[in-house]
mmCIF file with all atom_site columns, C-alpha atoms in Angstrom:
data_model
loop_
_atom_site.group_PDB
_atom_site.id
_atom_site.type_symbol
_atom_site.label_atom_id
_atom_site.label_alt_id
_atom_site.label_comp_id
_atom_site.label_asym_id
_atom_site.label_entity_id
_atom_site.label_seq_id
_atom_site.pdbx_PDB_ins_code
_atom_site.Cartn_x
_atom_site.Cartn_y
_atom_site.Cartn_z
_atom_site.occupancy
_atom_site.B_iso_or_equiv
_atom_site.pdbx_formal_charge
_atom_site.auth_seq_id
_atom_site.auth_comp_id
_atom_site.auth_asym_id
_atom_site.auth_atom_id
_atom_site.pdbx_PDB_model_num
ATOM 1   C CA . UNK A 1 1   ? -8.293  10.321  9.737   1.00 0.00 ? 18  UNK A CA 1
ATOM 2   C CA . UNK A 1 2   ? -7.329  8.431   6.216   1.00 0.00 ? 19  UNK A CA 1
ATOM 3   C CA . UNK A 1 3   ? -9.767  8.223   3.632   1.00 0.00 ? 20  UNK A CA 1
ATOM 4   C CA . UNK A 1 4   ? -9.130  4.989   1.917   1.00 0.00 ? 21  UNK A CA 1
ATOM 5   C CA . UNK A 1 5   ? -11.452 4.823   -1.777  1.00 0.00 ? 22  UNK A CA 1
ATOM 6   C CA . UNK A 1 6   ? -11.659 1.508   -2.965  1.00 0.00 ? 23  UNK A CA 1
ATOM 7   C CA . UNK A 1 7   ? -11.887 0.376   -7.570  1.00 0.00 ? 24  UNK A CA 1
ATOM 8   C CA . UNK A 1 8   ? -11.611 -1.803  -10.266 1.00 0.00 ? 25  UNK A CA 1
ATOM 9   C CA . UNK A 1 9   ? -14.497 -4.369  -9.071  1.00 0.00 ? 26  UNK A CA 1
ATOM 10  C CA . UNK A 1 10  ? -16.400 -5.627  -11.720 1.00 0.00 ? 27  UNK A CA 1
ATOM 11  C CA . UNK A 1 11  ? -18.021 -8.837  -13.187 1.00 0.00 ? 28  UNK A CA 1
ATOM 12  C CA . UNK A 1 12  ? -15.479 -11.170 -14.330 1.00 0.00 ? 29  UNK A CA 1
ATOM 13  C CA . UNK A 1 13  ? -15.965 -14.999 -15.614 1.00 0.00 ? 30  UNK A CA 1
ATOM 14  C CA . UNK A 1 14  ? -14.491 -17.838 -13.149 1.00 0.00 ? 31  UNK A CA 1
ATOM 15  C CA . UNK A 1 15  ? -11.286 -18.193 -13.823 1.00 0.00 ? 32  UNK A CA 1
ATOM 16  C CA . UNK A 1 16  ? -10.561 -14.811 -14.989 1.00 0.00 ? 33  UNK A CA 1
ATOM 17  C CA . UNK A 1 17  ? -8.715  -11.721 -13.177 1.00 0.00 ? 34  UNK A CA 1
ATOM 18  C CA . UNK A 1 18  ? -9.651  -8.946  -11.704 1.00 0.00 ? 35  UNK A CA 1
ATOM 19  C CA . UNK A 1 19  ? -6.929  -6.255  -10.081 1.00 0.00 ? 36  UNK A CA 1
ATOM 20  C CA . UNK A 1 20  ? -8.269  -3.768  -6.953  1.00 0.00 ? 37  UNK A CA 1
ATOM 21  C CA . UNK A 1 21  ? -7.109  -0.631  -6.322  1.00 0.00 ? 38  UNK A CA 1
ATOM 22  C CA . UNK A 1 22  ? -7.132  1.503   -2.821  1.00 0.00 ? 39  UNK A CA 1
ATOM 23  C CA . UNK A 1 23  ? -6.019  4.900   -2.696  1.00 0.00 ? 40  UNK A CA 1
ATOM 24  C CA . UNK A 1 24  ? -5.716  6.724   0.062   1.00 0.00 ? 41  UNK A CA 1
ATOM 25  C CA . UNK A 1 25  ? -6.069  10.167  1.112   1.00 0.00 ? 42  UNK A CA 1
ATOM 26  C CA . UNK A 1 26  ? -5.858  12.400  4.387   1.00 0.00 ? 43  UNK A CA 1
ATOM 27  C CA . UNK A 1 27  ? -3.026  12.127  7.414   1.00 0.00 ? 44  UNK A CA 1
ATOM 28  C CA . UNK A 1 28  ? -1.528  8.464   6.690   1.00 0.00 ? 45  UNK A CA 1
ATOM 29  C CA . UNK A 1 29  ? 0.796   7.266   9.710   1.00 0.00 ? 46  UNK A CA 1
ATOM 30  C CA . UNK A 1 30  ? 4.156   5.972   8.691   1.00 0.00 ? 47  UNK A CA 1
ATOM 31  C CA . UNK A 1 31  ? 4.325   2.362   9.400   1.00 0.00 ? 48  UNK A CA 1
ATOM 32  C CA . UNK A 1 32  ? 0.405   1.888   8.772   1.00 0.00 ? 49  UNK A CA 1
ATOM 33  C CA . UNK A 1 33  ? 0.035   -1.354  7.521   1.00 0.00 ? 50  UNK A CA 1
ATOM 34  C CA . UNK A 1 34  ? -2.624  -1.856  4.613   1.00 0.00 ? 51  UNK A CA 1
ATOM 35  C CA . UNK A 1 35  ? -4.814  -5.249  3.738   1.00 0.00 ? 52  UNK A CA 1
ATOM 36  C CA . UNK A 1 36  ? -7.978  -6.436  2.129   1.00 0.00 ? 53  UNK A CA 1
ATOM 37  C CA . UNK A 1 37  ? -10.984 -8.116  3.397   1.00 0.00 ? 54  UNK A CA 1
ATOM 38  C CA . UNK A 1 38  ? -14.381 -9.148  2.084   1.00 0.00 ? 55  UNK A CA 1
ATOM 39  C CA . UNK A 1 39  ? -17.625 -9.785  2.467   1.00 0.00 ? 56  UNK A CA 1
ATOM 40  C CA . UNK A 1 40  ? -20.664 -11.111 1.270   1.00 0.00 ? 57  UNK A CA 1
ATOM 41  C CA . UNK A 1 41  ? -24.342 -11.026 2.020   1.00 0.00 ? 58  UNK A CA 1
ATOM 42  C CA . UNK A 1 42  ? -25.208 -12.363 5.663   1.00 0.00 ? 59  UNK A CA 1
ATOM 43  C CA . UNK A 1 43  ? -21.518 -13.363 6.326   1.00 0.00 ? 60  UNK A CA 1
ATOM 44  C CA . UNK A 1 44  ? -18.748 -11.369 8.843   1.00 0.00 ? 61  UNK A CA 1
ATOM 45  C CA . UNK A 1 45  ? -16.283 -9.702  6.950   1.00 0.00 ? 62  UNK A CA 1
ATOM 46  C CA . UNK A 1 46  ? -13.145 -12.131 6.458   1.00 0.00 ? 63  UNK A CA 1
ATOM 47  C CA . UNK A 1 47  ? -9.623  -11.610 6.078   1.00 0.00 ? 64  UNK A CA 1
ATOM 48  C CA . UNK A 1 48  ? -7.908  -11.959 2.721   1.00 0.00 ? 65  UNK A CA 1
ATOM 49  C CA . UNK A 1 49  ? -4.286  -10.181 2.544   1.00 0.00 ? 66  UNK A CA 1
ATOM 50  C CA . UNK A 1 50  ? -2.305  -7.823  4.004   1.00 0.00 ? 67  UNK A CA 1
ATOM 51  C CA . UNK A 1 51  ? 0.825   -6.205  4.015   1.00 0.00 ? 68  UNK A CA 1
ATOM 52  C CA . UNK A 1 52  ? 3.221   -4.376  6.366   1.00 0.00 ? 69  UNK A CA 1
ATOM 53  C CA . UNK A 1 53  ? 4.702   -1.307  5.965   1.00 0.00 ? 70  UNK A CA 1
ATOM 54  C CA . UNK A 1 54  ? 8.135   -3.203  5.079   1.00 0.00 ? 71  UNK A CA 1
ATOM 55  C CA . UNK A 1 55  ? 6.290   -4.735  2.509   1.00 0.00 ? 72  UNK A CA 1
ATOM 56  C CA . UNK A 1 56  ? 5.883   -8.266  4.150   1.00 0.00 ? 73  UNK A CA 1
ATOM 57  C CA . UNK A 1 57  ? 2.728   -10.136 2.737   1.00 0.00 ? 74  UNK A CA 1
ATOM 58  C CA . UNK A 1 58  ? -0.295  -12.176 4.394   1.00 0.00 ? 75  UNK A CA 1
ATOM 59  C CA . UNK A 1 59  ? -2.840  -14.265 2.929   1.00 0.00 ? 76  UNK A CA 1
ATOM 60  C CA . UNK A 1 60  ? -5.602  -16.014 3.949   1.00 0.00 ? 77  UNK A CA 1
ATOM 61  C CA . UNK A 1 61  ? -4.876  -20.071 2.654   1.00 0.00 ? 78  UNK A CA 1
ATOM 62  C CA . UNK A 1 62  ? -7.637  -19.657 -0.274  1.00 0.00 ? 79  UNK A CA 1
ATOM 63  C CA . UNK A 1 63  ? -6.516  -16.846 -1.903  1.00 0.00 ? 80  UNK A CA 1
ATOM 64  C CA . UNK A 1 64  ? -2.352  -17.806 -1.850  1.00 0.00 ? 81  UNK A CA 1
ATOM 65  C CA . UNK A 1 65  ? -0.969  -18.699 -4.785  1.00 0.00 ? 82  UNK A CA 1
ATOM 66  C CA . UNK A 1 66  ? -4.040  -16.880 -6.235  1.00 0.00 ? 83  UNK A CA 1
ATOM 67  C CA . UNK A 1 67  ? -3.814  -12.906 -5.211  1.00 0.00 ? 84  UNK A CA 1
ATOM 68  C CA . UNK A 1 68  ? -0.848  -10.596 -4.486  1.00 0.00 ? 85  UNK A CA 1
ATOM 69  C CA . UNK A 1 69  ? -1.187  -7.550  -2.165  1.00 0.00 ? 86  UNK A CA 1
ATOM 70  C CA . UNK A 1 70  ? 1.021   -4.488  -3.064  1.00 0.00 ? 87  UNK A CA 1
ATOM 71  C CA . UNK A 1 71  ? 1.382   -1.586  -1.881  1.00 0.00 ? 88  UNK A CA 1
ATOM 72  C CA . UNK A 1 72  ? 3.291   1.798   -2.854  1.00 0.00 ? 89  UNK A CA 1
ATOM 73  C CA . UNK A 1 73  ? 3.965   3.833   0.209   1.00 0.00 ? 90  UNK A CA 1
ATOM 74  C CA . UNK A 1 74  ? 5.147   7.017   -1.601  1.00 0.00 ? 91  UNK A CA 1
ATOM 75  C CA . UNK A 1 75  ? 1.404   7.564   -3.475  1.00 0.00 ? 92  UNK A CA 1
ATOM 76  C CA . UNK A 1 76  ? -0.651  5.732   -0.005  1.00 0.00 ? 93  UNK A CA 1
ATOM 77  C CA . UNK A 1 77  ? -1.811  2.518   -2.558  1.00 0.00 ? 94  UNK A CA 1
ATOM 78  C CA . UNK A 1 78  ? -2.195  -0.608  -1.933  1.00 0.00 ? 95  UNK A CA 1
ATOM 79  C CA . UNK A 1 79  ? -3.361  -3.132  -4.740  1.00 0.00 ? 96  UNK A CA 1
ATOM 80  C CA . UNK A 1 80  ? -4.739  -6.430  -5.024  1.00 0.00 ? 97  UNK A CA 1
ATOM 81  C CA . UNK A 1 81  ? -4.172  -8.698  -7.912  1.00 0.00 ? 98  UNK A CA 1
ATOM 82  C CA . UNK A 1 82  ? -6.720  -11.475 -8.014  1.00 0.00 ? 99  UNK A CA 1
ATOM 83  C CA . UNK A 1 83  ? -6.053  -14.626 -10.556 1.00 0.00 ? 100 UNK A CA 1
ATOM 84  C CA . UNK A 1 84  ? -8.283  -17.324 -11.197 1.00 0.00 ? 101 UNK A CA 1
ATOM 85  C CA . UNK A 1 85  ? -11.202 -15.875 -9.759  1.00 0.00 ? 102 UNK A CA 1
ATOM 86  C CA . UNK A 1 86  ? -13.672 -18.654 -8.188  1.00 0.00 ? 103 UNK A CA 1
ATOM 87  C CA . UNK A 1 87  ? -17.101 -17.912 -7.408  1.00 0.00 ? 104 UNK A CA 1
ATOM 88  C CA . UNK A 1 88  ? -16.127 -18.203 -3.599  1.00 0.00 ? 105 UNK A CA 1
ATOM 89  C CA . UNK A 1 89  ? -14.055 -15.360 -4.246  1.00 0.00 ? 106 UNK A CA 1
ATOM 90  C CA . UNK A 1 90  ? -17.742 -13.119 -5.777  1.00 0.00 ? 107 UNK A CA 1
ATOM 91  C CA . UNK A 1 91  ? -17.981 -10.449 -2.375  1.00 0.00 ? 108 UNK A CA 1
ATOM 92  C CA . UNK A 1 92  ? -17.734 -6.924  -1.794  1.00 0.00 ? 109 UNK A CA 1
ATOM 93  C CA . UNK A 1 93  ? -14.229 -6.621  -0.893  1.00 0.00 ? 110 UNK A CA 1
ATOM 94  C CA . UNK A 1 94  ? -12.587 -3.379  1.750   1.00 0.00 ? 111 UNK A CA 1
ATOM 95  C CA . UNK A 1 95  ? -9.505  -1.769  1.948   1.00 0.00 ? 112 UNK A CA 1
ATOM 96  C CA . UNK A 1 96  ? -8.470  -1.194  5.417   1.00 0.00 ? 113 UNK A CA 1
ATOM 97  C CA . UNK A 1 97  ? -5.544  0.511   7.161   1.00 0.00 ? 114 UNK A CA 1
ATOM 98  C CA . UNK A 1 98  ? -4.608  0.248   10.620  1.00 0.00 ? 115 UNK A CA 1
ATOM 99  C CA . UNK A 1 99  ? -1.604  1.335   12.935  1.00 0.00 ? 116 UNK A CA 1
ATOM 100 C CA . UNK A 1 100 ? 0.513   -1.437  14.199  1.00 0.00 ? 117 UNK A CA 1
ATOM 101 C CA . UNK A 1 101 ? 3.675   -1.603  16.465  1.00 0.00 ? 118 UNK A CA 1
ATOM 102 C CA . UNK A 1 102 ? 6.253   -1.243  14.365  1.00 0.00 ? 119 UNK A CA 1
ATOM 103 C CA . UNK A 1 103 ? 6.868   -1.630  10.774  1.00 0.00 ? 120 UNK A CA 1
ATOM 104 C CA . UNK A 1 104 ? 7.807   -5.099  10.750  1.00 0.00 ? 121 UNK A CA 1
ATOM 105 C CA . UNK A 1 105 ? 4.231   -6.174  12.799  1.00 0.00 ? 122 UNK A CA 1
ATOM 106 C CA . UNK A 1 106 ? 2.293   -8.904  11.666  1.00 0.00 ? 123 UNK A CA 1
ATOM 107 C CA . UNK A 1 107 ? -1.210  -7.419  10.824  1.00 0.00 ? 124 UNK A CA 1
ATOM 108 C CA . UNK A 1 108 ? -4.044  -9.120  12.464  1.00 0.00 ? 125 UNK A CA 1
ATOM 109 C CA . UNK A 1 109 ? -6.518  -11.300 10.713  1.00 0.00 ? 126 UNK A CA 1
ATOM 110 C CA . UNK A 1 110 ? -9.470  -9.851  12.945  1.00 0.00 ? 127 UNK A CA 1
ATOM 111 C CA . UNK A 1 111 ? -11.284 -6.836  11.369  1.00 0.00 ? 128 UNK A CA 1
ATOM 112 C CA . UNK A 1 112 ? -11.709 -5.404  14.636  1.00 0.00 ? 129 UNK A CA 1
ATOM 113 C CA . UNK A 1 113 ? -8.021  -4.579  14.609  1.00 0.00 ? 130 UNK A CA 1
ATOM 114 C CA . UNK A 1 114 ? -8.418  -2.286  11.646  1.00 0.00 ? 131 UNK A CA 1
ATOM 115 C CA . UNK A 1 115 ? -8.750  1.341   11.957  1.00 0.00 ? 132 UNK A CA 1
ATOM 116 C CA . UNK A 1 116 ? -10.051 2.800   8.707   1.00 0.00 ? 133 UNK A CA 1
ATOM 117 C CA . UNK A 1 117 ? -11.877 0.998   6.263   1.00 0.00 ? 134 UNK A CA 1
ATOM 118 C CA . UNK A 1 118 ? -12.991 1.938   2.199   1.00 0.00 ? 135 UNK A CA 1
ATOM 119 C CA . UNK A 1 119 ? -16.803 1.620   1.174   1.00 0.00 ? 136 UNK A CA 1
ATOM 120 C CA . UNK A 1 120 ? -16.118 -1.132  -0.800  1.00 0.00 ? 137 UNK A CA 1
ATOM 121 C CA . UNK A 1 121 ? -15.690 -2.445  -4.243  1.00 0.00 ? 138 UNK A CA 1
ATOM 122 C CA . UNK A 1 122 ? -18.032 -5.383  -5.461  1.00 0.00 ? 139 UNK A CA 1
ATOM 123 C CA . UNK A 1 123 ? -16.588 -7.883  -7.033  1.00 0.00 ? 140 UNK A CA 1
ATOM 124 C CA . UNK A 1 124 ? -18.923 -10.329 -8.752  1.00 0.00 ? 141 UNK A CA 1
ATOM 125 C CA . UNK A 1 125 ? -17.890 -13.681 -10.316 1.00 0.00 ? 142 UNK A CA 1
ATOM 126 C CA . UNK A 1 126 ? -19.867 -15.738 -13.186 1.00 0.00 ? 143 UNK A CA 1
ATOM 127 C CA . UNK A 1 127 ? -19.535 -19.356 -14.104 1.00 0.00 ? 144 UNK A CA 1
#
């Protein structure tokens, strides 16, 4: 029932930053907890961060140190900052949404567990 619109993909150099926007619209559960995955060509869609309605953050290994997931419950955002962009990181990447147990709940790292998902926003990466 939420409409989640993914931006700000682009072509960036390696090394280079690139910050991702979701916004979404529609009937939003309180306590929905918000994360990113991507994608690329021939590949399942992976995990890359999440965060919990309280605001509680989860990264896949490559990306910490590297991204930061926000999120603004007021305005139904959720934002990911991506530093030092590697070409491993080139993908179409998803904002997703899902319900979880309470607002504290660790979101799962299985895109099956994800309710509502974005089109996508490509991200592309250039040595």
């Amino acid at each position: 029932q939420v409409q989640l619109v993914e931006s700000g993909g682009g072509l960036v150099q390696a090394g280079g930053s690139l910050r991702l926007s979701c916004a979404g619209s529609g009937r939003i559960s309180s306590g929905d907890a918000m994360g990113w995955f991507r994608q690329t060509q021939g590949n399942e869609r992976e995990f890359v961060a999440a965060i919990n309605w309280a605001g509680v953050t989860y990264y896949r290994n490559s990306v910490r140190g590297r991204f930061t997931i926000s999120r603004d419950n007021a305005r139904n955002t959720a934002d990911l900052q991506m530093n030092n962009l590697t070409l491993e990181d080139a993908a179409v990447y998803y904002c997703t949404a899902t319900r979880v147990g309470s607002m504290r709940a660790t979101p799962s790292r299985s895109p099956e567990a994800w309710r509502s998902w974005g089109q996508g926003t490509q991200v592309t990466v250039s040595s």
